[in-house]
Short mmCIF file of the N, C-alpha and C atoms (twelve columns), coordinates in Angstrom:
data_MODEL
# 
_entry.id   MODEL 
# 
loop_
_atom_site.group_PDB 
_atom_site.id 
_atom_site.type_symbol 
_atom_site.label_atom_id 
_atom_site.label_alt_id 
_atom_site.label_comp_id 
_atom_site.label_asym_id 
_atom_site.label_seq_id 
_atom_site.Cartn_x 
_atom_site.Cartn_y 
_atom_site.Cartn_z 
_atom_site.pdbx_PDB_model_num 
ATOM 1   N N  . MET A 1   -18.627 -12.900 17.430  1 
ATOM 2   C CA . MET A 1   -18.105 -12.584 16.120  1 
ATOM 3   C C  . MET A 1   -18.437 -11.137 15.799  1 
ATOM 4   N N  . PRO A 2   -17.448 -10.315 15.364  1 
ATOM 5   C CA . PRO A 2   -17.702 -8.917  15.081  1 
ATOM 6   C C  . PRO A 2   -18.629 -8.755  13.888  1 
ATOM 7   N N  . SER A 3   -19.389 -7.681  13.926  1 
ATOM 8   C CA . SER A 3   -20.289 -7.420  12.803  1 
ATOM 9   C C  . SER A 3   -19.497 -6.914  11.608  1 
ATOM 10  N N  . ALA A 4   -20.088 -7.030  10.438  1 
ATOM 11  C CA . ALA A 4   -19.420 -6.607  9.196   1 
ATOM 12  C C  . ALA A 4   -19.149 -5.104  9.207   1 
ATOM 13  N N  . ASP A 5   -20.020 -4.322  9.863   1 
ATOM 14  C CA . ASP A 5   -19.824 -2.877  9.893   1 
ATOM 15  C C  . ASP A 5   -18.580 -2.481  10.679  1 
ATOM 16  N N  . ARG A 6   -18.283 -3.207  11.756  1 
ATOM 17  C CA . ARG A 6   -17.117 -2.866  12.567  1 
ATOM 18  C C  . ARG A 6   -15.820 -3.297  11.905  1 
ATOM 19  N N  . GLU A 7   -15.872 -4.269  10.996  1 
ATOM 20  C CA . GLU A 7   -14.667 -4.752  10.342  1 
ATOM 21  C C  . GLU A 7   -14.229 -3.848  9.197   1 
ATOM 22  N N  . ARG A 8   -15.114 -3.044  8.699   1 
ATOM 23  C CA . ARG A 8   -14.783 -2.193  7.559   1 
ATOM 24  C C  . ARG A 8   -13.847 -1.069  7.999   1 
ATOM 25  N N  . THR A 9   -12.953 -0.668  7.113   1 
ATOM 26  C CA . THR A 9   -12.007 0.395   7.447   1 
ATOM 27  C C  . THR A 9   -12.616 1.764   7.220   1 
ATOM 28  N N  . GLY A 10  -13.705 1.840   6.494   1 
ATOM 29  C CA . GLY A 10  -14.375 3.101   6.235   1 
ATOM 30  C C  . GLY A 10  -14.118 3.595   4.833   1 
ATOM 31  N N  . PRO A 11  -14.921 4.546   4.390   1 
ATOM 32  C CA . PRO A 11  -14.811 5.037   3.015   1 
ATOM 33  C C  . PRO A 11  -13.562 5.877   2.763   1 
ATOM 34  N N  . ALA A 12  -12.812 6.194   3.796   1 
ATOM 35  C CA . ALA A 12  -11.630 7.037   3.631   1 
ATOM 36  C C  . ALA A 12  -10.585 6.399   2.724   1 
ATOM 37  N N  . TRP A 13  -10.440 5.077   2.753   1 
ATOM 38  C CA . TRP A 13  -9.433  4.426   1.907   1 
ATOM 39  C C  . TRP A 13  -9.708  4.669   0.436   1 
ATOM 40  N N  . GLY A 14  -10.968 4.689   0.048   1 
ATOM 41  C CA . GLY A 14  -11.317 4.923   -1.348  1 
ATOM 42  C C  . GLY A 14  -10.877 6.291   -1.831  1 
ATOM 43  N N  . THR A 15  -11.027 7.315   -1.006  1 
ATOM 44  C CA . THR A 15  -10.593 8.654   -1.392  1 
ATOM 45  C C  . THR A 15  -9.111  8.862   -1.126  1 
ATOM 46  N N  . PHE A 16  -8.604  8.235   -0.093  1 
ATOM 47  C CA . PHE A 16  -7.189  8.349   0.262   1 
ATOM 48  C C  . PHE A 16  -6.292  7.804   -0.845  1 
ATOM 49  N N  . LEU A 17  -6.727  6.724   -1.484  1 
ATOM 50  C CA . LEU A 17  -5.899  6.081   -2.489  1 
ATOM 51  C C  . LEU A 17  -6.095  6.637   -3.891  1 
ATOM 52  N N  . GLU A 18  -7.117  7.457   -4.106  1 
ATOM 53  C CA . GLU A 18  -7.331  8.112   -5.397  1 
ATOM 54  C C  . GLU A 18  -7.284  7.120   -6.561  1 
ATOM 55  N N  . LEU A 19  -8.242  6.217   -6.594  1 
ATOM 56  C CA . LEU A 19  -8.328  5.218   -7.651  1 
ATOM 57  C C  . LEU A 19  -9.315  5.696   -8.709  1 
ATOM 58  N N  . GLU A 20  -8.875  6.557   -9.586  1 
ATOM 59  C CA . GLU A 20  -9.755  7.091   -10.618 1 
ATOM 60  C C  . GLU A 20  -10.130 5.977   -11.584 1 
ATOM 61  N N  . SER A 21  -11.396 5.933   -11.956 1 
ATOM 62  C CA . SER A 21  -11.831 4.906   -12.897 1 
ATOM 63  C C  . SER A 21  -11.329 5.200   -14.311 1 
ATOM 64  N N  . GLY A 22  -11.009 6.445   -14.615 1 
ATOM 65  C CA . GLY A 22  -10.521 6.799   -15.940 1 
ATOM 66  C C  . GLY A 22  -9.023  6.588   -16.111 1 
ATOM 67  N N  . ALA A 23  -8.333  6.213   -15.028 1 
ATOM 68  C CA . ALA A 23  -6.883  6.025   -15.108 1 
ATOM 69  C C  . ALA A 23  -6.564  4.785   -15.929 1 
ATOM 70  N N  . GLU A 24  -5.361  4.741   -16.434 1 
ATOM 71  C CA . GLU A 24  -4.938  3.648   -17.293 1 
ATOM 72  C C  . GLU A 24  -4.492  2.435   -16.495 1 
ATOM 73  N N  . GLY A 25  -4.791  1.259   -17.012 1 
ATOM 74  C CA . GLY A 25  -4.325  0.013   -16.424 1 
ATOM 75  C C  . GLY A 25  -5.387  -0.694  -15.623 1 
ATOM 76  N N  . PRO A 26  -5.119  -1.960  -15.310 1 
ATOM 77  C CA . PRO A 26  -6.070  -2.741  -14.511 1 
ATOM 78  C C  . PRO A 26  -6.133  -2.231  -13.081 1 
ATOM 79  N N  . LEU A 27  -7.218  -2.577  -12.412 1 
ATOM 80  C CA . LEU A 27  -7.455  -2.073  -11.058 1 
ATOM 81  C C  . LEU A 27  -6.354  -2.461  -10.086 1 
ATOM 82  N N  . HIS A 28  -5.830  -3.688  -10.163 1 
ATOM 83  C CA . HIS A 28  -4.780  -4.071  -9.208  1 
ATOM 84  C C  . HIS A 28  -3.510  -3.246  -9.419  1 
ATOM 85  N N  . ALA A 29  -3.216  -2.878  -10.659 1 
ATOM 86  C CA . ALA A 29  -2.048  -2.035  -10.932 1 
ATOM 87  C C  . ALA A 29  -2.289  -0.608  -10.441 1 
ATOM 88  N N  . ARG A 30  -3.512  -0.113  -10.604 1 
ATOM 89  C CA . ARG A 30  -3.833  1.232   -10.116 1 
ATOM 90  C C  . ARG A 30  -3.784  1.276   -8.594  1 
ATOM 91  N N  . LEU A 31  -4.261  0.209   -7.940  1 
ATOM 92  C CA . LEU A 31  -4.200  0.146   -6.484  1 
ATOM 93  C C  . LEU A 31  -2.758  0.094   -6.014  1 
ATOM 94  N N  . ALA A 32  -1.936  -0.711  -6.659  1 
ATOM 95  C CA . ALA A 32  -0.516  -0.784  -6.293  1 
ATOM 96  C C  . ALA A 32  0.147   0.575   -6.481  1 
ATOM 97  N N  . ARG A 33  -0.174  1.255   -7.577  1 
ATOM 98  C CA . ARG A 33  0.403   2.576   -7.841  1 
ATOM 99  C C  . ARG A 33  -0.034  3.583   -6.780  1 
ATOM 100 N N  . ALA A 34  -1.315  3.533   -6.388  1 
ATOM 101 C CA . ALA A 34  -1.816  4.455   -5.366  1 
ATOM 102 C C  . ALA A 34  -1.170  4.182   -4.008  1 
ATOM 103 N N  . LEU A 35  -1.025  2.914   -3.659  1 
ATOM 104 C CA . LEU A 35  -0.368  2.578   -2.388  1 
ATOM 105 C C  . LEU A 35  1.106   2.956   -2.409  1 
ATOM 106 N N  . ARG A 36  1.781   2.731   -3.525  1 
ATOM 107 C CA . ARG A 36  3.193   3.103   -3.666  1 
ATOM 108 C C  . ARG A 36  3.348   4.613   -3.492  1 
ATOM 109 N N  . THR A 37  2.451   5.374   -4.111  1 
ATOM 110 C CA . THR A 37  2.486   6.831   -3.991  1 
ATOM 111 C C  . THR A 37  2.245   7.265   -2.546  1 
ATOM 112 N N  . ALA A 38  1.353   6.572   -1.851  1 
ATOM 113 C CA . ALA A 38  1.092   6.898   -0.446  1 
ATOM 114 C C  . ALA A 38  2.322   6.645   0.416   1 
ATOM 115 N N  . VAL A 39  3.085   5.599   0.092   1 
ATOM 116 C CA . VAL A 39  4.304   5.302   0.860   1 
ATOM 117 C C  . VAL A 39  5.395   6.303   0.521   1 
ATOM 118 N N  . THR A 40  5.646   6.530   -0.757  1 
ATOM 119 C CA . THR A 40  6.728   7.450   -1.146  1 
ATOM 120 C C  . THR A 40  6.384   8.898   -0.834  1 
ATOM 121 N N  . GLY A 41  5.097   9.216   -0.776  1 
ATOM 122 C CA . GLY A 41  4.665   10.566  -0.412  1 
ATOM 123 C C  . GLY A 41  4.537   10.752  1.085   1 
ATOM 124 N N  . TRP A 42  4.932   9.744   1.847   1 
ATOM 125 C CA . TRP A 42  4.963   9.765   3.315   1 
ATOM 126 C C  . TRP A 42  3.577   9.895   3.933   1 
ATOM 127 N N  . ARG A 43  2.513   9.499   3.195   1 
ATOM 128 C CA . ARG A 43  1.169   9.485   3.773   1 
ATOM 129 C C  . ARG A 43  0.938   8.214   4.574   1 
ATOM 130 N N  . LEU A 44  1.692   7.162   4.279   1 
ATOM 131 C CA . LEU A 44  1.683   5.935   5.073   1 
ATOM 132 C C  . LEU A 44  3.049   5.823   5.742   1 
ATOM 133 N N  . ALA A 45  3.066   5.920   7.044   1 
ATOM 134 C CA . ALA A 45  4.320   5.901   7.788   1 
ATOM 135 C C  . ALA A 45  4.893   4.493   7.872   1 
ATOM 136 N N  . ALA A 46  6.204   4.421   8.033   1 
ATOM 137 C CA . ALA A 46  6.873   3.133   8.215   1 
ATOM 138 C C  . ALA A 46  6.283   2.427   9.433   1 
ATOM 139 N N  . GLY A 47  5.993   1.152   9.262   1 
ATOM 140 C CA . GLY A 47  5.414   0.365   10.342  1 
ATOM 141 C C  . GLY A 47  3.897   0.394   10.395  1 
ATOM 142 N N  . SER A 48  3.264   1.224   9.564   1 
ATOM 143 C CA . SER A 48  1.800   1.285   9.548   1 
ATOM 144 C C  . SER A 48  1.216   -0.049  9.118   1 
ATOM 145 N N  . THR A 49  0.147   -0.436  9.772   1 
ATOM 146 C CA . THR A 49  -0.554  -1.661  9.424   1 
ATOM 147 C C  . THR A 49  -1.584  -1.360  8.356   1 
ATOM 148 N N  . LEU A 50  -1.592  -2.186  7.316   1 
ATOM 149 C CA . LEU A 50  -2.570  -2.032  6.247   1 
ATOM 150 C C  . LEU A 50  -3.812  -2.851  6.575   1 
ATOM 151 N N  . PRO A 51  -4.954  -2.476  6.025   1 
ATOM 152 C CA . PRO A 51  -6.166  -3.265  6.280   1 
ATOM 153 C C  . PRO A 51  -6.020  -4.671  5.708   1 
ATOM 154 N N  . ALA A 52  -6.720  -5.606  6.300   1 
ATOM 155 C CA . ALA A 52  -6.755  -6.962  5.762   1 
ATOM 156 C C  . ALA A 52  -7.298  -6.908  4.341   1 
ATOM 157 N N  . SER A 53  -6.848  -7.816  3.499   1 
ATOM 158 C CA . SER A 53  -7.237  -7.782  2.091   1 
ATOM 159 C C  . SER A 53  -8.753  -7.875  1.906   1 
ATOM 160 N N  . ARG A 54  -9.413  -8.677  2.704   1 
ATOM 161 C CA . ARG A 54  -10.870 -8.804  2.581   1 
ATOM 162 C C  . ARG A 54  -11.574 -7.510  2.965   1 
ATOM 163 N N  . VAL A 55  -11.078 -6.867  3.993   1 
ATOM 164 C CA . VAL A 55  -11.684 -5.622  4.468   1 
ATOM 165 C C  . VAL A 55  -11.477 -4.508  3.451   1 
ATOM 166 N N  . LEU A 56  -10.254 -4.365  2.945   1 
ATOM 167 C CA . LEU A 56  -9.994  -3.320  1.958   1 
ATOM 168 C C  . LEU A 56  -10.770 -3.583  0.669   1 
ATOM 169 N N  . ALA A 57  -10.862 -4.834  0.264   1 
ATOM 170 C CA . ALA A 57  -11.630 -5.174  -0.936  1 
ATOM 171 C C  . ALA A 57  -13.097 -4.794  -0.761  1 
ATOM 172 N N  . ALA A 58  -13.645 -5.047  0.405   1 
ATOM 173 C CA . ALA A 58  -15.038 -4.671  0.669   1 
ATOM 174 C C  . ALA A 58  -15.199 -3.156  0.630   1 
ATOM 175 N N  . ASP A 59  -14.250 -2.422  1.204   1 
ATOM 176 C CA . ASP A 59  -14.318 -0.960  1.209   1 
ATOM 177 C C  . ASP A 59  -14.207 -0.374  -0.193  1 
ATOM 178 N N  . LEU A 60  -13.355 -0.972  -1.009  1 
ATOM 179 C CA . LEU A 60  -13.153 -0.468  -2.371  1 
ATOM 180 C C  . LEU A 60  -14.149 -1.064  -3.363  1 
ATOM 181 N N  . ARG A 61  -14.965 -1.991  -2.879  1 
ATOM 182 C CA . ARG A 61  -15.954 -2.679  -3.707  1 
ATOM 183 C C  . ARG A 61  -15.308 -3.339  -4.924  1 
ATOM 184 N N  . CYS A 62  -14.292 -4.133  -4.622  1 
ATOM 185 C CA . CYS A 62  -13.597 -4.884  -5.661  1 
ATOM 186 C C  . CYS A 62  -13.337 -6.289  -5.130  1 
ATOM 187 N N  . SER A 63  -12.764 -7.130  -5.958  1 
ATOM 188 C CA . SER A 63  -12.486 -8.494  -5.501  1 
ATOM 189 C C  . SER A 63  -11.252 -8.500  -4.601  1 
ATOM 190 N N  . ARG A 64  -11.179 -9.496  -3.758  1 
ATOM 191 C CA . ARG A 64  -10.022 -9.642  -2.878  1 
ATOM 192 C C  . ARG A 64  -8.753  -9.863  -3.689  1 
ATOM 193 N N  . TRP A 65  -8.878  -10.507 -4.857  1 
ATOM 194 C CA . TRP A 65  -7.733  -10.765 -5.721  1 
ATOM 195 C C  . TRP A 65  -7.018  -9.459  -6.082  1 
ATOM 196 N N  . VAL A 66  -7.774  -8.411  -6.349  1 
ATOM 197 C CA . VAL A 66  -7.193  -7.102  -6.700  1 
ATOM 198 C C  . VAL A 66  -6.272  -6.634  -5.577  1 
ATOM 199 N N  . VAL A 67  -6.747  -6.729  -4.352  1 
ATOM 200 C CA . VAL A 67  -5.974  -6.256  -3.198  1 
ATOM 201 C C  . VAL A 67  -4.762  -7.150  -2.960  1 
ATOM 202 N N  . THR A 68  -4.948  -8.466  -3.023  1 
ATOM 203 C CA . THR A 68  -3.816  -9.360  -2.766  1 
ATOM 204 C C  . THR A 68  -2.740  -9.220  -3.843  1 
ATOM 205 N N  . GLU A 69  -3.134  -8.988  -5.087  1 
ATOM 206 C CA . GLU A 69  -2.149  -8.763  -6.152  1 
ATOM 207 C C  . GLU A 69  -1.371  -7.465  -5.918  1 
ATOM 208 N N  . ALA A 70  -2.064  -6.414  -5.534  1 
ATOM 209 C CA . ALA A 70  -1.400  -5.136  -5.257  1 
ATOM 210 C C  . ALA A 70  -0.448  -5.270  -4.068  1 
ATOM 211 N N  . TYR A 71  -0.908  -5.913  -2.991  1 
ATOM 212 C CA . TYR A 71  -0.052  -6.123  -1.829  1 
ATOM 213 C C  . TYR A 71  1.177   -6.953  -2.201  1 
ATOM 214 N N  . ALA A 72  0.967   -8.040  -2.960  1 
ATOM 215 C CA . ALA A 72  2.083   -8.905  -3.346  1 
ATOM 216 C C  . ALA A 72  3.104   -8.152  -4.185  1 
ATOM 217 N N  . GLN A 73  2.641   -7.304  -5.085  1 
ATOM 218 C CA . GLN A 73  3.556   -6.517  -5.917  1 
ATOM 219 C C  . GLN A 73  4.407   -5.593  -5.052  1 
ATOM 220 N N  . LEU A 74  3.783   -4.958  -4.079  1 
ATOM 221 C CA . LEU A 74  4.516   -4.011  -3.236  1 
ATOM 222 C C  . LEU A 74  5.411   -4.712  -2.219  1 
ATOM 223 N N  . VAL A 75  5.076   -5.929  -1.841  1 
ATOM 224 C CA . VAL A 75  5.988   -6.728  -1.020  1 
ATOM 225 C C  . VAL A 75  7.212   -7.073  -1.849  1 
ATOM 226 N N  . ALA A 76  6.998   -7.479  -3.108  1 
ATOM 227 C CA . ALA A 76  8.113   -7.824  -3.985  1 
ATOM 228 C C  . ALA A 76  9.010   -6.624  -4.267  1 
ATOM 229 N N  . GLU A 77  8.442   -5.442  -4.331  1 
ATOM 230 C CA . GLU A 77  9.224   -4.230  -4.566  1 
ATOM 231 C C  . GLU A 77  9.900   -3.700  -3.309  1 
ATOM 232 N N  . GLY A 78  9.534   -4.233  -2.146  1 
ATOM 233 C CA . GLY A 78  10.174  -3.826  -0.905  1 
ATOM 234 C C  . GLY A 78  9.474   -2.711  -0.156  1 
ATOM 235 N N  . TYR A 79  8.293   -2.316  -0.593  1 
ATOM 236 C CA . TYR A 79  7.552   -1.270  0.105   1 
ATOM 237 C C  . TYR A 79  6.822   -1.814  1.328   1 
ATOM 238 N N  . PHE A 80  6.313   -3.053  1.237   1 
ATOM 239 C CA . PHE A 80  5.562   -3.677  2.320   1 
ATOM 240 C C  . PHE A 80  6.297   -4.913  2.793   1 
ATOM 241 N N  . GLU A 81  5.967   -5.332  3.993   1 
ATOM 242 C CA . GLU A 81  6.444   -6.621  4.480   1 
ATOM 243 C C  . GLU A 81  5.237   -7.396  4.984   1 
ATOM 244 N N  . ALA A 82  5.227   -8.671  4.662   1 
ATOM 245 C CA . ALA A 82  4.103   -9.528  5.040   1 
ATOM 246 C C  . ALA A 82  4.648   -10.800 5.665   1 
ATOM 247 N N  . ARG A 83  4.021   -11.212 6.742   1 
ATOM 248 C CA . ARG A 83  4.370   -12.463 7.409   1 
ATOM 249 C C  . ARG A 83  3.090   -13.253 7.602   1 
ATOM 250 N N  . SER A 84  3.201   -14.538 7.463   1 
ATOM 251 C CA . SER A 84  2.043   -15.405 7.642   1 
ATOM 252 C C  . SER A 84  1.499   -15.252 9.055   1 
ATOM 253 N N  . GLY A 85  0.203   -15.027 9.152   1 
ATOM 254 C CA . GLY A 85  -0.435  -14.884 10.454  1 
ATOM 255 C C  . GLY A 85  -0.321  -13.503 11.057  1 
ATOM 256 N N  . SER A 86  0.248   -12.552 10.321  1 
ATOM 257 C CA . SER A 86  0.416   -11.196 10.817  1 
ATOM 258 C C  . SER A 86  -0.077  -10.213 9.766   1 
ATOM 259 N N  . ALA A 87  -0.313  -9.004  10.179  1 
ATOM 260 C CA . ALA A 87  -0.796  -7.980  9.256   1 
ATOM 261 C C  . ALA A 87  0.304   -7.554  8.283   1 
ATOM 262 N N  . THR A 88  -0.107  -7.095  7.124   1 
ATOM 263 C CA . THR A 88  0.828   -6.508  6.173   1 
ATOM 264 C C  . THR A 88  1.139   -5.104  6.657   1 
ATOM 265 N N  . ARG A 89  2.421   -4.754  6.643   1 
ATOM 266 C CA . ARG A 89  2.859   -3.452  7.158   1 
ATOM 267 C C  . ARG A 89  3.733   -2.727  6.144   1 
ATOM 268 N N  . VAL A 90  3.786   -1.410  6.298   1 
ATOM 269 C CA . VAL A 90  4.707   -0.619  5.490   1 
ATOM 270 C C  . VAL A 90  6.096   -0.895  6.028   1 
ATOM 271 N N  . ARG A 91  6.995   -1.235  5.145   1 
ATOM 272 C CA . ARG A 91  8.353   -1.600  5.540   1 
ATOM 273 C C  . ARG A 91  9.095   -0.379  6.088   1 
ATOM 274 N N  . ALA A 92  9.885   -0.602  7.110   1 
ATOM 275 C CA . ALA A 92  10.688  0.471   7.690   1 
ATOM 276 C C  . ALA A 92  11.693  0.956   6.657   1 
ATOM 277 N N  . ARG A 93  11.849  2.238   6.568   1 
ATOM 278 C CA . ARG A 93  12.781  2.825   5.610   1 
ATOM 279 C C  . ARG A 93  14.192  2.775   6.176   1 
ATOM 280 N N  . PRO A 94  15.134  2.346   5.390   1 
ATOM 281 C CA . PRO A 94  16.498  2.231   5.891   1 
ATOM 282 C C  . PRO A 94  17.165  3.590   6.067   1 
ATOM 283 N N  . GLY A 95  18.044  3.677   7.056   1 
ATOM 284 C CA . GLY A 95  18.925  4.834   7.196   1 
ATOM 285 C C  . GLY A 95  18.295  6.102   7.687   1 
ATOM 286 N N  . GLY A 96  17.962  6.186   8.924   1 
ATOM 287 C CA . GLY A 96  17.499  7.448   9.484   1 
ATOM 288 C C  . GLY A 96  16.070  7.372   9.975   1 
ATOM 289 N N  . SER A 97  15.750  8.323   10.837  1 
ATOM 290 C CA . SER A 97  14.409  8.350   11.391  1 
ATOM 291 C C  . SER A 97  13.529  9.265   10.554  1 
ATOM 292 N N  . VAL A 98  12.258  9.141   10.755  1 
ATOM 293 C CA . VAL A 98  11.304  9.970   10.029  1 
ATOM 294 C C  . VAL A 98  10.856  11.079  10.957  1 
ATOM 295 N N  . ARG A 99  10.956  12.313  10.487  1 
ATOM 296 C CA . ARG A 99  10.516  13.462  11.281  1 
ATOM 297 C C  . ARG A 99  9.725   14.396  10.387  1 
ATOM 298 N N  . GLY A 100 8.499   14.644  10.760  1 
ATOM 299 C CA . GLY A 100 7.679   15.613  10.042  1 
ATOM 300 C C  . GLY A 100 7.504   15.306  8.564   1 
ATOM 301 N N  . GLY A 101 7.478   14.042  8.185   1 
ATOM 302 C CA . GLY A 101 7.224   13.685  6.805   1 
ATOM 303 C C  . GLY A 101 8.455   13.605  5.931   1 
ATOM 304 N N  . ALA A 102 9.635   13.843  6.470   1 
ATOM 305 C CA . ALA A 102 10.858  13.733  5.667   1 
ATOM 306 C C  . ALA A 102 11.959  13.103  6.504   1 
ATOM 307 N N  . ARG A 103 12.779  12.350  5.853   1 
ATOM 308 C CA . ARG A 103 13.899  11.719  6.552   1 
ATOM 309 C C  . ARG A 103 14.979  12.745  6.841   1 
ATOM 310 N N  . GLU A 104 15.792  12.443  7.851   1 
ATOM 311 C CA . GLU A 104 16.939  13.308  8.115   1 
ATOM 312 C C  . GLU A 104 17.817  13.323  6.880   1 
ATOM 313 N N  . GLY A 105 18.315  14.459  6.530   1 
ATOM 314 C CA . GLY A 105 19.136  14.585  5.333   1 
ATOM 315 C C  . GLY A 105 18.315  14.991  4.123   1 
ATOM 316 N N  . GLY A 106 16.970  14.976  4.223   1 
ATOM 317 C CA . GLY A 106 16.117  15.448  3.156   1 
ATOM 318 C C  . GLY A 106 15.884  14.468  2.018   1 
ATOM 319 N N  . ASN A 107 16.532  13.324  2.000   1 
ATOM 320 C CA . ASN A 107 16.340  12.367  0.918   1 
ATOM 321 C C  . ASN A 107 15.115  11.522  1.169   1 
ATOM 322 N N  . ARG A 108 14.422  11.202  0.080   1 
ATOM 323 C CA . ARG A 108 13.287  10.291  0.192   1 
ATOM 324 C C  . ARG A 108 13.759  8.875   -0.016  1 
ATOM 325 N N  . TRP A 109 13.094  7.937   0.632   1 
ATOM 326 C CA . TRP A 109 13.438  6.529   0.523   1 
ATOM 327 C C  . TRP A 109 13.050  6.012   -0.847  1 
ATOM 328 N N  . THR A 110 13.918  5.227   -1.453  1 
ATOM 329 C CA . THR A 110 13.608  4.567   -2.716  1 
ATOM 330 C C  . THR A 110 13.921  3.085   -2.568  1 
ATOM 331 N N  . PRO A 111 13.163  2.247   -3.260  1 
ATOM 332 C CA . PRO A 111 13.430  0.814   -3.152  1 
ATOM 333 C C  . PRO A 111 14.766  0.466   -3.793  1 
ATOM 334 N N  . ARG A 112 15.335  -0.647  -3.373  1 
ATOM 335 C CA . ARG A 112 16.623  -1.084  -3.891  1 
ATOM 336 C C  . ARG A 112 16.537  -1.436  -5.374  1 
ATOM 337 N N  . TYR A 113 15.447  -2.100  -5.787  1 
ATOM 338 C CA . TYR A 113 15.278  -2.517  -7.171  1 
ATOM 339 C C  . TYR A 113 14.003  -1.908  -7.733  1 
ATOM 340 N N  . ASP A 114 14.064  -1.382  -8.932  1 
ATOM 341 C CA . ASP A 114 12.893  -0.829  -9.588  1 
ATOM 342 C C  . ASP A 114 12.269  -1.929  -10.444 1 
ATOM 343 N N  . LEU A 115 11.143  -2.447  -10.005 1 
ATOM 344 C CA . LEU A 115 10.486  -3.543  -10.694 1 
ATOM 345 C C  . LEU A 115 9.273   -3.098  -11.501 1 
ATOM 346 N N  . LEU A 116 9.150   -1.809  -11.736 1 
ATOM 347 C CA . LEU A 116 8.036   -1.323  -12.533 1 
ATOM 348 C C  . LEU A 116 8.157   -1.816  -13.967 1 
ATOM 349 N N  . PRO A 117 7.060   -2.176  -14.592 1 
ATOM 350 C CA . PRO A 117 7.124   -2.639  -15.984 1 
ATOM 351 C C  . PRO A 117 7.679   -1.563  -16.908 1 
ATOM 352 N N  . GLY A 118 8.468   -1.981  -17.858 1 
ATOM 353 C CA . GLY A 118 8.988   -1.046  -18.847 1 
ATOM 354 C C  . GLY A 118 10.236  -0.298  -18.430 1 
ATOM 355 N N  . ARG A 119 10.774  -0.637  -17.269 1 
ATOM 356 C CA . ARG A 119 11.981  0.082   -16.821 1 
ATOM 357 C C  . ARG A 119 13.145  -0.853  -16.742 1 
# 
């Protein structure tokens, strides 16, 4: 059985996701917003595997519920894809390949439906 230290993704996720404690909204919404920004800002490439919810929760020192809620929201919005028994991944962007952080044609990928509250 692997040790707990080897299962952790490292402190980089905490700084990578920029989860300011002074930001507005509950932690799961801030995590979803940070992950969404990482996908739309091309910091998370299409097909990238995300850490397991338990591992990311341990790294961020929050409950697993926070991570699973954020992941579920982004799956519903079409940013992530999740399959039972498989890792959660960044969904492939439709229409074109990714080169150097931008799609061919210069357009950024946007989800089909905007499910953000208040819109």
